[in-house]
Coordinates of C-alpha atoms and ligand atoms in Angstrom, one line a residue:
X1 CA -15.3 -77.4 -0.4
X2 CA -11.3 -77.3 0.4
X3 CA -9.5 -77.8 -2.4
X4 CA -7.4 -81.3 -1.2
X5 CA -6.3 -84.1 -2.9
X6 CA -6.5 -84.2 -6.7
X7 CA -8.8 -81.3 -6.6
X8 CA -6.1 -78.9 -6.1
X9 CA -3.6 -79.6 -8.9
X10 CA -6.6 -79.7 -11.3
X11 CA -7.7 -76.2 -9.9
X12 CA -4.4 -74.8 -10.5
X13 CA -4.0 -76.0 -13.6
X14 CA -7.3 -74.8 -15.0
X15 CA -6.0 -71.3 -13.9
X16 CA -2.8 -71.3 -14.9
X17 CA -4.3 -71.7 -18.1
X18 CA -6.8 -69.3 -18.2
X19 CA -3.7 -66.8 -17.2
X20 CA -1.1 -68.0 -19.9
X21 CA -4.3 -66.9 -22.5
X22 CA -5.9 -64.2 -20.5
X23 CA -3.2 -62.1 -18.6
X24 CA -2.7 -58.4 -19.5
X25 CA 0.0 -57.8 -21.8
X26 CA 2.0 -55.2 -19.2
X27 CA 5.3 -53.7 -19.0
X28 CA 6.5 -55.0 -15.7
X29 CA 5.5 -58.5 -17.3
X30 CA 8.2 -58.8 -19.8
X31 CA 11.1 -59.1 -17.1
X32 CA 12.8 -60.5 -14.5
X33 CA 14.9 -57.8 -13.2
X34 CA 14.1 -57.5 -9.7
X35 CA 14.5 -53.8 -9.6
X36 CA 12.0 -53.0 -12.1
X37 CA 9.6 -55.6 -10.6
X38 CA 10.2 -53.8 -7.2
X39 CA 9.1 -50.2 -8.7
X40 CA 6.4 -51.3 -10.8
X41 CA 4.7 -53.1 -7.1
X42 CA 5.7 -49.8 -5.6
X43 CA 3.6 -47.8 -8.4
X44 CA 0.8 -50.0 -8.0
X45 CA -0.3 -49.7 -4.3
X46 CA -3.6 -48.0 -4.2
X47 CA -2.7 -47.0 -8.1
X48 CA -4.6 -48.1 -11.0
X49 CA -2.5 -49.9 -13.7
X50 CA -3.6 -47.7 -16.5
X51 CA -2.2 -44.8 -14.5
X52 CA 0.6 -46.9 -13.6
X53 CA 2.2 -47.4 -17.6
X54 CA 3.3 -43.8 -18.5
X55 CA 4.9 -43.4 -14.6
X56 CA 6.7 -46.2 -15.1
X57 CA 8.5 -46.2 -18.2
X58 CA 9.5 -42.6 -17.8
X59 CA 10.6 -43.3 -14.1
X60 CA 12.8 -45.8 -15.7
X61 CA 13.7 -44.4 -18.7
X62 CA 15.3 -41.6 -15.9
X63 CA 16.5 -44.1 -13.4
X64 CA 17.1 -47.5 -15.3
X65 CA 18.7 -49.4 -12.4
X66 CA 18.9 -49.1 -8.7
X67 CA 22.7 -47.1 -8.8
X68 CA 20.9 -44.1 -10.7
X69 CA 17.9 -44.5 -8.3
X70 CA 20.2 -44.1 -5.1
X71 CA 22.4 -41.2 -6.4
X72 CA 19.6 -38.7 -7.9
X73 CA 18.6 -35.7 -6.4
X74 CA 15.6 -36.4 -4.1
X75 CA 13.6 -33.6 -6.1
X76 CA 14.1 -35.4 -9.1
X77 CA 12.5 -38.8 -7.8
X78 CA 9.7 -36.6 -6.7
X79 CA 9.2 -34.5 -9.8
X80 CA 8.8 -38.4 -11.7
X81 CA 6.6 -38.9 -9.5
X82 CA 4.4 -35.9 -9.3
X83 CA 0.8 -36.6 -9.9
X84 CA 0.9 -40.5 -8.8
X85 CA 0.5 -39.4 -5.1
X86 CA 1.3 -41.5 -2.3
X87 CA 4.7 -39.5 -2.0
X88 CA 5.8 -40.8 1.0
X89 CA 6.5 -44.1 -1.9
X90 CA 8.9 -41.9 -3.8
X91 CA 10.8 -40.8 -0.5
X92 CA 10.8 -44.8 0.6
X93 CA 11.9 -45.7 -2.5
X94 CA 14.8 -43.8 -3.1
X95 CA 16.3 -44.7 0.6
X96 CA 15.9 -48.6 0.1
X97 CA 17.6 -48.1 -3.0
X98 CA 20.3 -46.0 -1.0
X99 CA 20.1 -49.3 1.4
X100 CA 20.3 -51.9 -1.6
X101 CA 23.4 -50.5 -2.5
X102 CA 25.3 -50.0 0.2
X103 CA 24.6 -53.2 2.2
X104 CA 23.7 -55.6 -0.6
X105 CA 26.1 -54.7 -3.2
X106 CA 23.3 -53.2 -5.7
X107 CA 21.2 -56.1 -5.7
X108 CA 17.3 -56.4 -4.4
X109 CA 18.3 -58.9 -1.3
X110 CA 16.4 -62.3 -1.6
X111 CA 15.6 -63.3 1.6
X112 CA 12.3 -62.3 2.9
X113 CA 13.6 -60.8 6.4
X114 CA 16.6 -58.2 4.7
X115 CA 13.4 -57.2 2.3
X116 CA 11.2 -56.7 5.0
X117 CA 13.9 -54.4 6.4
X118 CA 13.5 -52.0 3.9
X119 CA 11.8 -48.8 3.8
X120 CA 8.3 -49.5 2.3
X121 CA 8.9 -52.7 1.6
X122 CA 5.8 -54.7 3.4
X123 CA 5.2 -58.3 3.9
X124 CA 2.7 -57.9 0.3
X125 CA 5.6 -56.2 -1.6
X126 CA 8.2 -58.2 -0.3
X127 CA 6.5 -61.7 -1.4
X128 CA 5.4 -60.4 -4.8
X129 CA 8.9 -59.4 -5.5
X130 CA 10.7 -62.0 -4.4
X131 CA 8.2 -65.0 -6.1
X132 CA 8.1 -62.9 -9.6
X133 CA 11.6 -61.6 -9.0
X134 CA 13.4 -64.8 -7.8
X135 CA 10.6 -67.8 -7.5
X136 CA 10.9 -67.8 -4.0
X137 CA 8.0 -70.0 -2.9
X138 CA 5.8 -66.9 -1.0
X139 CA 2.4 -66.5 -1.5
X140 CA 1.2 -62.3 -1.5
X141 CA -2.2 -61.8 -0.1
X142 CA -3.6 -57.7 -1.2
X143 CA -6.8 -57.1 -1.6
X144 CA -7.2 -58.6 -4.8
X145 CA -6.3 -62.1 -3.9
X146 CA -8.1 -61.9 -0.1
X147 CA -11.7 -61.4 -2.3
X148 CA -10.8 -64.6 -4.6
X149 CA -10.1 -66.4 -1.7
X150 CA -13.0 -65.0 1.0
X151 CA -15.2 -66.0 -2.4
X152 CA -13.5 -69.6 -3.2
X153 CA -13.7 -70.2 0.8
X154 CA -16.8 -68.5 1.4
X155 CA -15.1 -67.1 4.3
X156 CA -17.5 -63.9 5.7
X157 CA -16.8 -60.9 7.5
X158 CA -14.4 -58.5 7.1
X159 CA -11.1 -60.2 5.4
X160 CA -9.0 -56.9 7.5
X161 CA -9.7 -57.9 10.2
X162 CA -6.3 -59.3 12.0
X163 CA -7.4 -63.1 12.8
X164 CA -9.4 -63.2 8.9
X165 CA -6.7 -61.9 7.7
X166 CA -4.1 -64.5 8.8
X167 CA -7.0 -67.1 7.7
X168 CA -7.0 -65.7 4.0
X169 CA -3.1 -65.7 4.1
X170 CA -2.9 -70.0 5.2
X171 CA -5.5 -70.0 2.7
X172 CA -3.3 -68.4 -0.1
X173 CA 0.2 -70.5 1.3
X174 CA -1.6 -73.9 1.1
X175 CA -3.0 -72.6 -2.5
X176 CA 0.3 -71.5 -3.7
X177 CA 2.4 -73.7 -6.3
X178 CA 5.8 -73.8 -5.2
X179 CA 7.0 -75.2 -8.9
X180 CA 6.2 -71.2 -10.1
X181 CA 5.0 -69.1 -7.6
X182 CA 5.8 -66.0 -9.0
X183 CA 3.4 -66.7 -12.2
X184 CA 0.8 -68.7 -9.5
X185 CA 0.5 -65.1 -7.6
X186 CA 0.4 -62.7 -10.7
X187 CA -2.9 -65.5 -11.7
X188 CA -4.6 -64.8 -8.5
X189 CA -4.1 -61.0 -8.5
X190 CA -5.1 -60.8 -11.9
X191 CA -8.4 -63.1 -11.6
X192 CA -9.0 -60.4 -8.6
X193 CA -7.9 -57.5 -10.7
X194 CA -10.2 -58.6 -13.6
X195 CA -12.8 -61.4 -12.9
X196 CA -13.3 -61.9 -9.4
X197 CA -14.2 -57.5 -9.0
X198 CA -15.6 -56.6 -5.9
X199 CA -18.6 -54.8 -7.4
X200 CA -20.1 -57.6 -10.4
X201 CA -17.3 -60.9 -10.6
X202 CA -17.9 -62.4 -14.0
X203 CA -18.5 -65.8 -12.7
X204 CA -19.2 -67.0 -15.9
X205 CA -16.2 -66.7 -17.0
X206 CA -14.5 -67.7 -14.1
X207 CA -11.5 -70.4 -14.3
X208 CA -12.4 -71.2 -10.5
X209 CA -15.9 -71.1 -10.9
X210 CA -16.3 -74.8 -10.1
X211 CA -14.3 -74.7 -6.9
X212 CA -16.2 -71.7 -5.5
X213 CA -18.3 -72.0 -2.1
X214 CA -19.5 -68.6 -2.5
X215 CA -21.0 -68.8 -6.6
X216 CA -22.2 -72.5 -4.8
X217 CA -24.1 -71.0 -1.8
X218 CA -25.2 -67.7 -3.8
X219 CA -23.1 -65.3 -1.5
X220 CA -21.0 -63.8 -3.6
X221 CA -22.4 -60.4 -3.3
X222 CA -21.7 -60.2 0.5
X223 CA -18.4 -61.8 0.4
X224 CA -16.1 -60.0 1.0
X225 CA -18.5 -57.9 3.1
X226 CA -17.7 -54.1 3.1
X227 CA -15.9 -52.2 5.3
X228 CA -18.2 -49.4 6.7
X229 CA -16.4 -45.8 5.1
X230 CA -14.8 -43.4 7.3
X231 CA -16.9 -40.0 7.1
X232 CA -14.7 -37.6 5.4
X233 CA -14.0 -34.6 7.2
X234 CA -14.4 -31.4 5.8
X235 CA -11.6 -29.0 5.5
X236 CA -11.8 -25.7 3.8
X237 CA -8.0 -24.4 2.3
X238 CA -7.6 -20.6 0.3
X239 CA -4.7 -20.3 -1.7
X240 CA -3.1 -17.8 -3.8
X241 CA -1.9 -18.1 -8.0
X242 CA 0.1 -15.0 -8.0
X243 CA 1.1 -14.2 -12.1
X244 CA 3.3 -11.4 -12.9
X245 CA 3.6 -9.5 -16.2
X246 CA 5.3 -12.2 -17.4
X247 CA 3.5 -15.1 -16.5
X248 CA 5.8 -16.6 -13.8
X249 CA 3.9 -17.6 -10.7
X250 CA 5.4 -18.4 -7.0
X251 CA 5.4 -21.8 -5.3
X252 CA 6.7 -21.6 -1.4
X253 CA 8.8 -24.9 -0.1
X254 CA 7.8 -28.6 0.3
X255 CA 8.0 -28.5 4.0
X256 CA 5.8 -26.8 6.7
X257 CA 7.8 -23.6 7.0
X258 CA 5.1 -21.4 5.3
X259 CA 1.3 -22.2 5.5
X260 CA 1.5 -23.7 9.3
X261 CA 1.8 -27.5 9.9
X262 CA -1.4 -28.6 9.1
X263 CA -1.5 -27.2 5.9
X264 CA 1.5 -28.4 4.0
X265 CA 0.9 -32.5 4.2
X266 CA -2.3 -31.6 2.3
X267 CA 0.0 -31.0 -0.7
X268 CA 2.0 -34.3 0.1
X269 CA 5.2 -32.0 1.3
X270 CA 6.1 -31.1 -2.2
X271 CA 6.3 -27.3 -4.0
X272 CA 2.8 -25.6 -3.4
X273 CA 1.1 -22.7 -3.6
X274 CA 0.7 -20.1 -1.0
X275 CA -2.2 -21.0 1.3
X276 CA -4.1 -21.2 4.4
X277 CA -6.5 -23.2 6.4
X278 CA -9.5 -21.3 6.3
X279 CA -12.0 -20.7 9.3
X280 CA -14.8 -18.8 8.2
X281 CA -14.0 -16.2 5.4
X282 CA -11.4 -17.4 2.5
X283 CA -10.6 -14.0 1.0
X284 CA -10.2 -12.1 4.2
X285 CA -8.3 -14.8 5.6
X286 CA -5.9 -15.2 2.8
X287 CA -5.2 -11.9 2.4
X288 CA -4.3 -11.2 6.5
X289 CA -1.9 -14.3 5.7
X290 CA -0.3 -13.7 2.8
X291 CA 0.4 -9.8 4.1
X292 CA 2.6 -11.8 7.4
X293 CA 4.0 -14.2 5.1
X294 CA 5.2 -11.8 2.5
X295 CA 5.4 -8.9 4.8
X296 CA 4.2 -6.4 1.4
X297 CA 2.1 -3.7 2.5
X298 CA 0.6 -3.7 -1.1
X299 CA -0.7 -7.1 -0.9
X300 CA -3.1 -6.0 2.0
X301 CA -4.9 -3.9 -0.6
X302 CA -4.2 -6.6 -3.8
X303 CA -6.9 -7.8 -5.5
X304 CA -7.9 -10.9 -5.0
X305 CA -9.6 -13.0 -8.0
X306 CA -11.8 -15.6 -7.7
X307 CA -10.9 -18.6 -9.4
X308 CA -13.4 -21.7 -9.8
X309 CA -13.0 -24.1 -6.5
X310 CA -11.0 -26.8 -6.6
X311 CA -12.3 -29.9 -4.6
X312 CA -9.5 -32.6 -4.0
X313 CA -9.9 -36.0 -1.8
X314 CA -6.8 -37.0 0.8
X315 CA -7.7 -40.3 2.2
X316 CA -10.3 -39.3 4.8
X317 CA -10.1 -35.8 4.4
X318 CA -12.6 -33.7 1.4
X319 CA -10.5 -30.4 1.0
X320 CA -12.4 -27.7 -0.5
X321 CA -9.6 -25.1 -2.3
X322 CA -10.8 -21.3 -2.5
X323 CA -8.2 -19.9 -5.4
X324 CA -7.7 -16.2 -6.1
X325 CA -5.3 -14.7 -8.6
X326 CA -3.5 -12.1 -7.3
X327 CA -1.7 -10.3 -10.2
X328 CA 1.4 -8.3 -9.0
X329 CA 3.9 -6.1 -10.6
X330 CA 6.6 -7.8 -9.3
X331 CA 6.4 -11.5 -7.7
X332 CA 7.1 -11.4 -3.4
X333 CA 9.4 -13.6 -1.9
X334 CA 9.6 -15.7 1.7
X335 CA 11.9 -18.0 2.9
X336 CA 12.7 -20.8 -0.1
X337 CA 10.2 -19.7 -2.1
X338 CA 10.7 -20.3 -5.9
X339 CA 9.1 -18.2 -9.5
X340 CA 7.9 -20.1 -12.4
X341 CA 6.0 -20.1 -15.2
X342 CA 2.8 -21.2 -14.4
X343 CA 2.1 -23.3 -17.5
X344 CA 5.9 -25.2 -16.3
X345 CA 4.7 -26.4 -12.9
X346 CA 5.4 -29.7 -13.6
X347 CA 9.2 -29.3 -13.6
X348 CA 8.9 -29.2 -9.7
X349 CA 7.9 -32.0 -7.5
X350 CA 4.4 -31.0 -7.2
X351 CA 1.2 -32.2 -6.0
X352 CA -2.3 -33.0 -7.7
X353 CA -3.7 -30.3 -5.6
X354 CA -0.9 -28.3 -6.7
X355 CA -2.1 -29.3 -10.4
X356 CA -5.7 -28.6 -9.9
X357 CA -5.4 -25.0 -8.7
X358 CA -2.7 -24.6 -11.8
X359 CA -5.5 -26.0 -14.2
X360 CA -8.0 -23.7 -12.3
X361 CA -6.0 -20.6 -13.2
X362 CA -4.8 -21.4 -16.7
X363 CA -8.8 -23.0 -17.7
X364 CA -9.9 -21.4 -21.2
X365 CA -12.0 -18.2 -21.0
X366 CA -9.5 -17.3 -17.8
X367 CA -7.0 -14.2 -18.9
X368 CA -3.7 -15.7 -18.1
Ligands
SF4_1 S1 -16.8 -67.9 -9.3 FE1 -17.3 -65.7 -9.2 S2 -17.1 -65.2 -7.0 FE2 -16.1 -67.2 -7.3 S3 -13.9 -66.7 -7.7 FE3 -14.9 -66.8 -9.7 S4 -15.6 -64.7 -10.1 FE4 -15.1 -64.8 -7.9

């Protein structure tokens, strides 16, 4: 049934009240302020909230407005962000602040095209920001909201694809209520993010429940239908934890001037360990690589200690990790490269792989 006439302030009433008693009590909730609304829909691309909460308040507790956003060091940014992933976020963010205050005077812009021109800033981001921010009458479409509305619509087939897509999004504008748009698009995500789930919705409970083709025609378990996954491909990595006598380990630069090209984006371009695509024998391997990196006869003869494997999953990609200790007198050096103490990774911008291997070497029962 399209929701016309009568039928459609009714529906939005019925869930604007289930949201006024139902919605999460969260942090980017209690304001208005445009920039913090703007990070916390950064945060939450392809980020659970849960993981969200602690990033957020500490980000901002560091960089309370946009001014201390655009003037920090970028290996600050990154080392606030270490662990959320998606880094390429962090980098975006901190140059569309650098953009927000030089050509719009420290404020988020409000129209939807000098958003749009901003690094990171997509036609979802932009409209959730700019309804919550400043009511302006968009409607977001995510993934969230495109399942409510494939289910209310019964609309089948892949809601990605480009001419479903722009179906789902005149569904969500003729939905939307212009009186409060922001609040009308924080109740749809939310009755995606917690009702409507892709996996069991809770129709029951449902505020739309009455206005849904899909609950009507008994479909809801193939709407949305799923997208077919991408095989991962396999990749195998070795890297090396060297310790010292005094516990300090190396990192080598965020950018591809050690490991080779390939390897570095693994570790999201931030501080990593030393390490090397492997072919077909990690140890081997590792050691002929870290000998030309370091250029130290003594690590040819090293030795080289296994560490559990770390397995770690980069979009399409299933990366296998091969970790050896090397303990050395005396730390080597290469171009950039940095000592620390292993237990203090986290005061560099570093990855989760980065963090797995760490945990690997420091797990209980391992000598440190
Ligand atoms: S009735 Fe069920 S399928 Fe329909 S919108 Fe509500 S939770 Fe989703």
């Amino acid at each position: 049934m399209k929701l016309r006439g009568q039928d459609l302030p009714r529906f939005r009433r019925k869930l604007q009240e289930w949201f006024s008693g139902q919605r999460r009590d969260l942090p980017w909730r209690r304001t208005k302020d445009p920039y913090r609304i703007w990070i916390s829909e950064i945060m939450l691309q392809q980020t659970r909230v849960a993981a969200v909460i602690p990033y957020y308040e500490s980000f901002l507790e560091r960089f309370p407005d946009v001014r201390a956003l655009a003037s920090a060091p970028q290996e600050e940014v990154l080392r606030l962000w270490s662990g959320l992933g998606y880094y390429t976020r962090a980098r975006n963010l901190q140059r569309a602040a650098r953009e927000i205050v030089e050509r719009h005077g420290g404020e988020f812009p409000r129209n939807l095209e000098d958003a749009l021109a901003l690094p990171g800033i997509g036609r979802y981001s932009a409209a959730a920001i700019l309804s919550i921010a400043y009511e302006e009458p968009l409607a977001v479409l995510d993934g969230n909201v495109a399942r409510v509305l494939a289910r209310i619509e019964a609309i089948r087939g892949d809601p990605r694809e480009s001419a479903r897509w722009k179906r789902l999004q005149q569904a969500a504008d003729a939905l939307l209520d212009g009186r409060a748009p922001g609040a009308w698009n924080q109740t749809v995500m939310e009755l995606g993010a917690t009702v409507c789930t892709p996996r069991a919705p809770v129709c029951l409970l449902c505020p739309a429940a009455k206005w849904c083709r899909a609950r009507q025609l008994g479909l809801t378990d193939v709407i949305p239908e799923k997208r077919c996954k991408r095989k991962p491909i396999q990749l195998l990595l070795a890297a090396a934890v060297f310790t010292d006598r005094n516990g300090r380990t190396l990192l080598v630069p965020p950018r591809d001037a050690t490991a080779g090209e390939e390897v570095s984006p693994l570790f999201s371009r931030m501080w990593q360990f030393p390490a090397v695509h492997v072919r077909r024998d990690a140890k081997p391997e590792l050691r002929r690589y870290l000998a030309e990196e370091f250029g130290t006869a003594a690590l040819k003869t090293a030795e080289l200690e296994a560490l559990e494997p770390v397995r770690h999953g980069v979009t399409f990609r299933a990366i296998t990790i091969s970790a050896f200790r090397v303990r050395v007198p005396r730390l080597p050096r290469s171009a950039g490269s940095r000592s620390i103490e292993l237990g203090n990774l986290t005061k560099l911008p570093v990855s989760n792989l980065t963090r797995k291997i760490a945990r690997a070497a420091t797990a209980p029962g391992r000598p440190g």
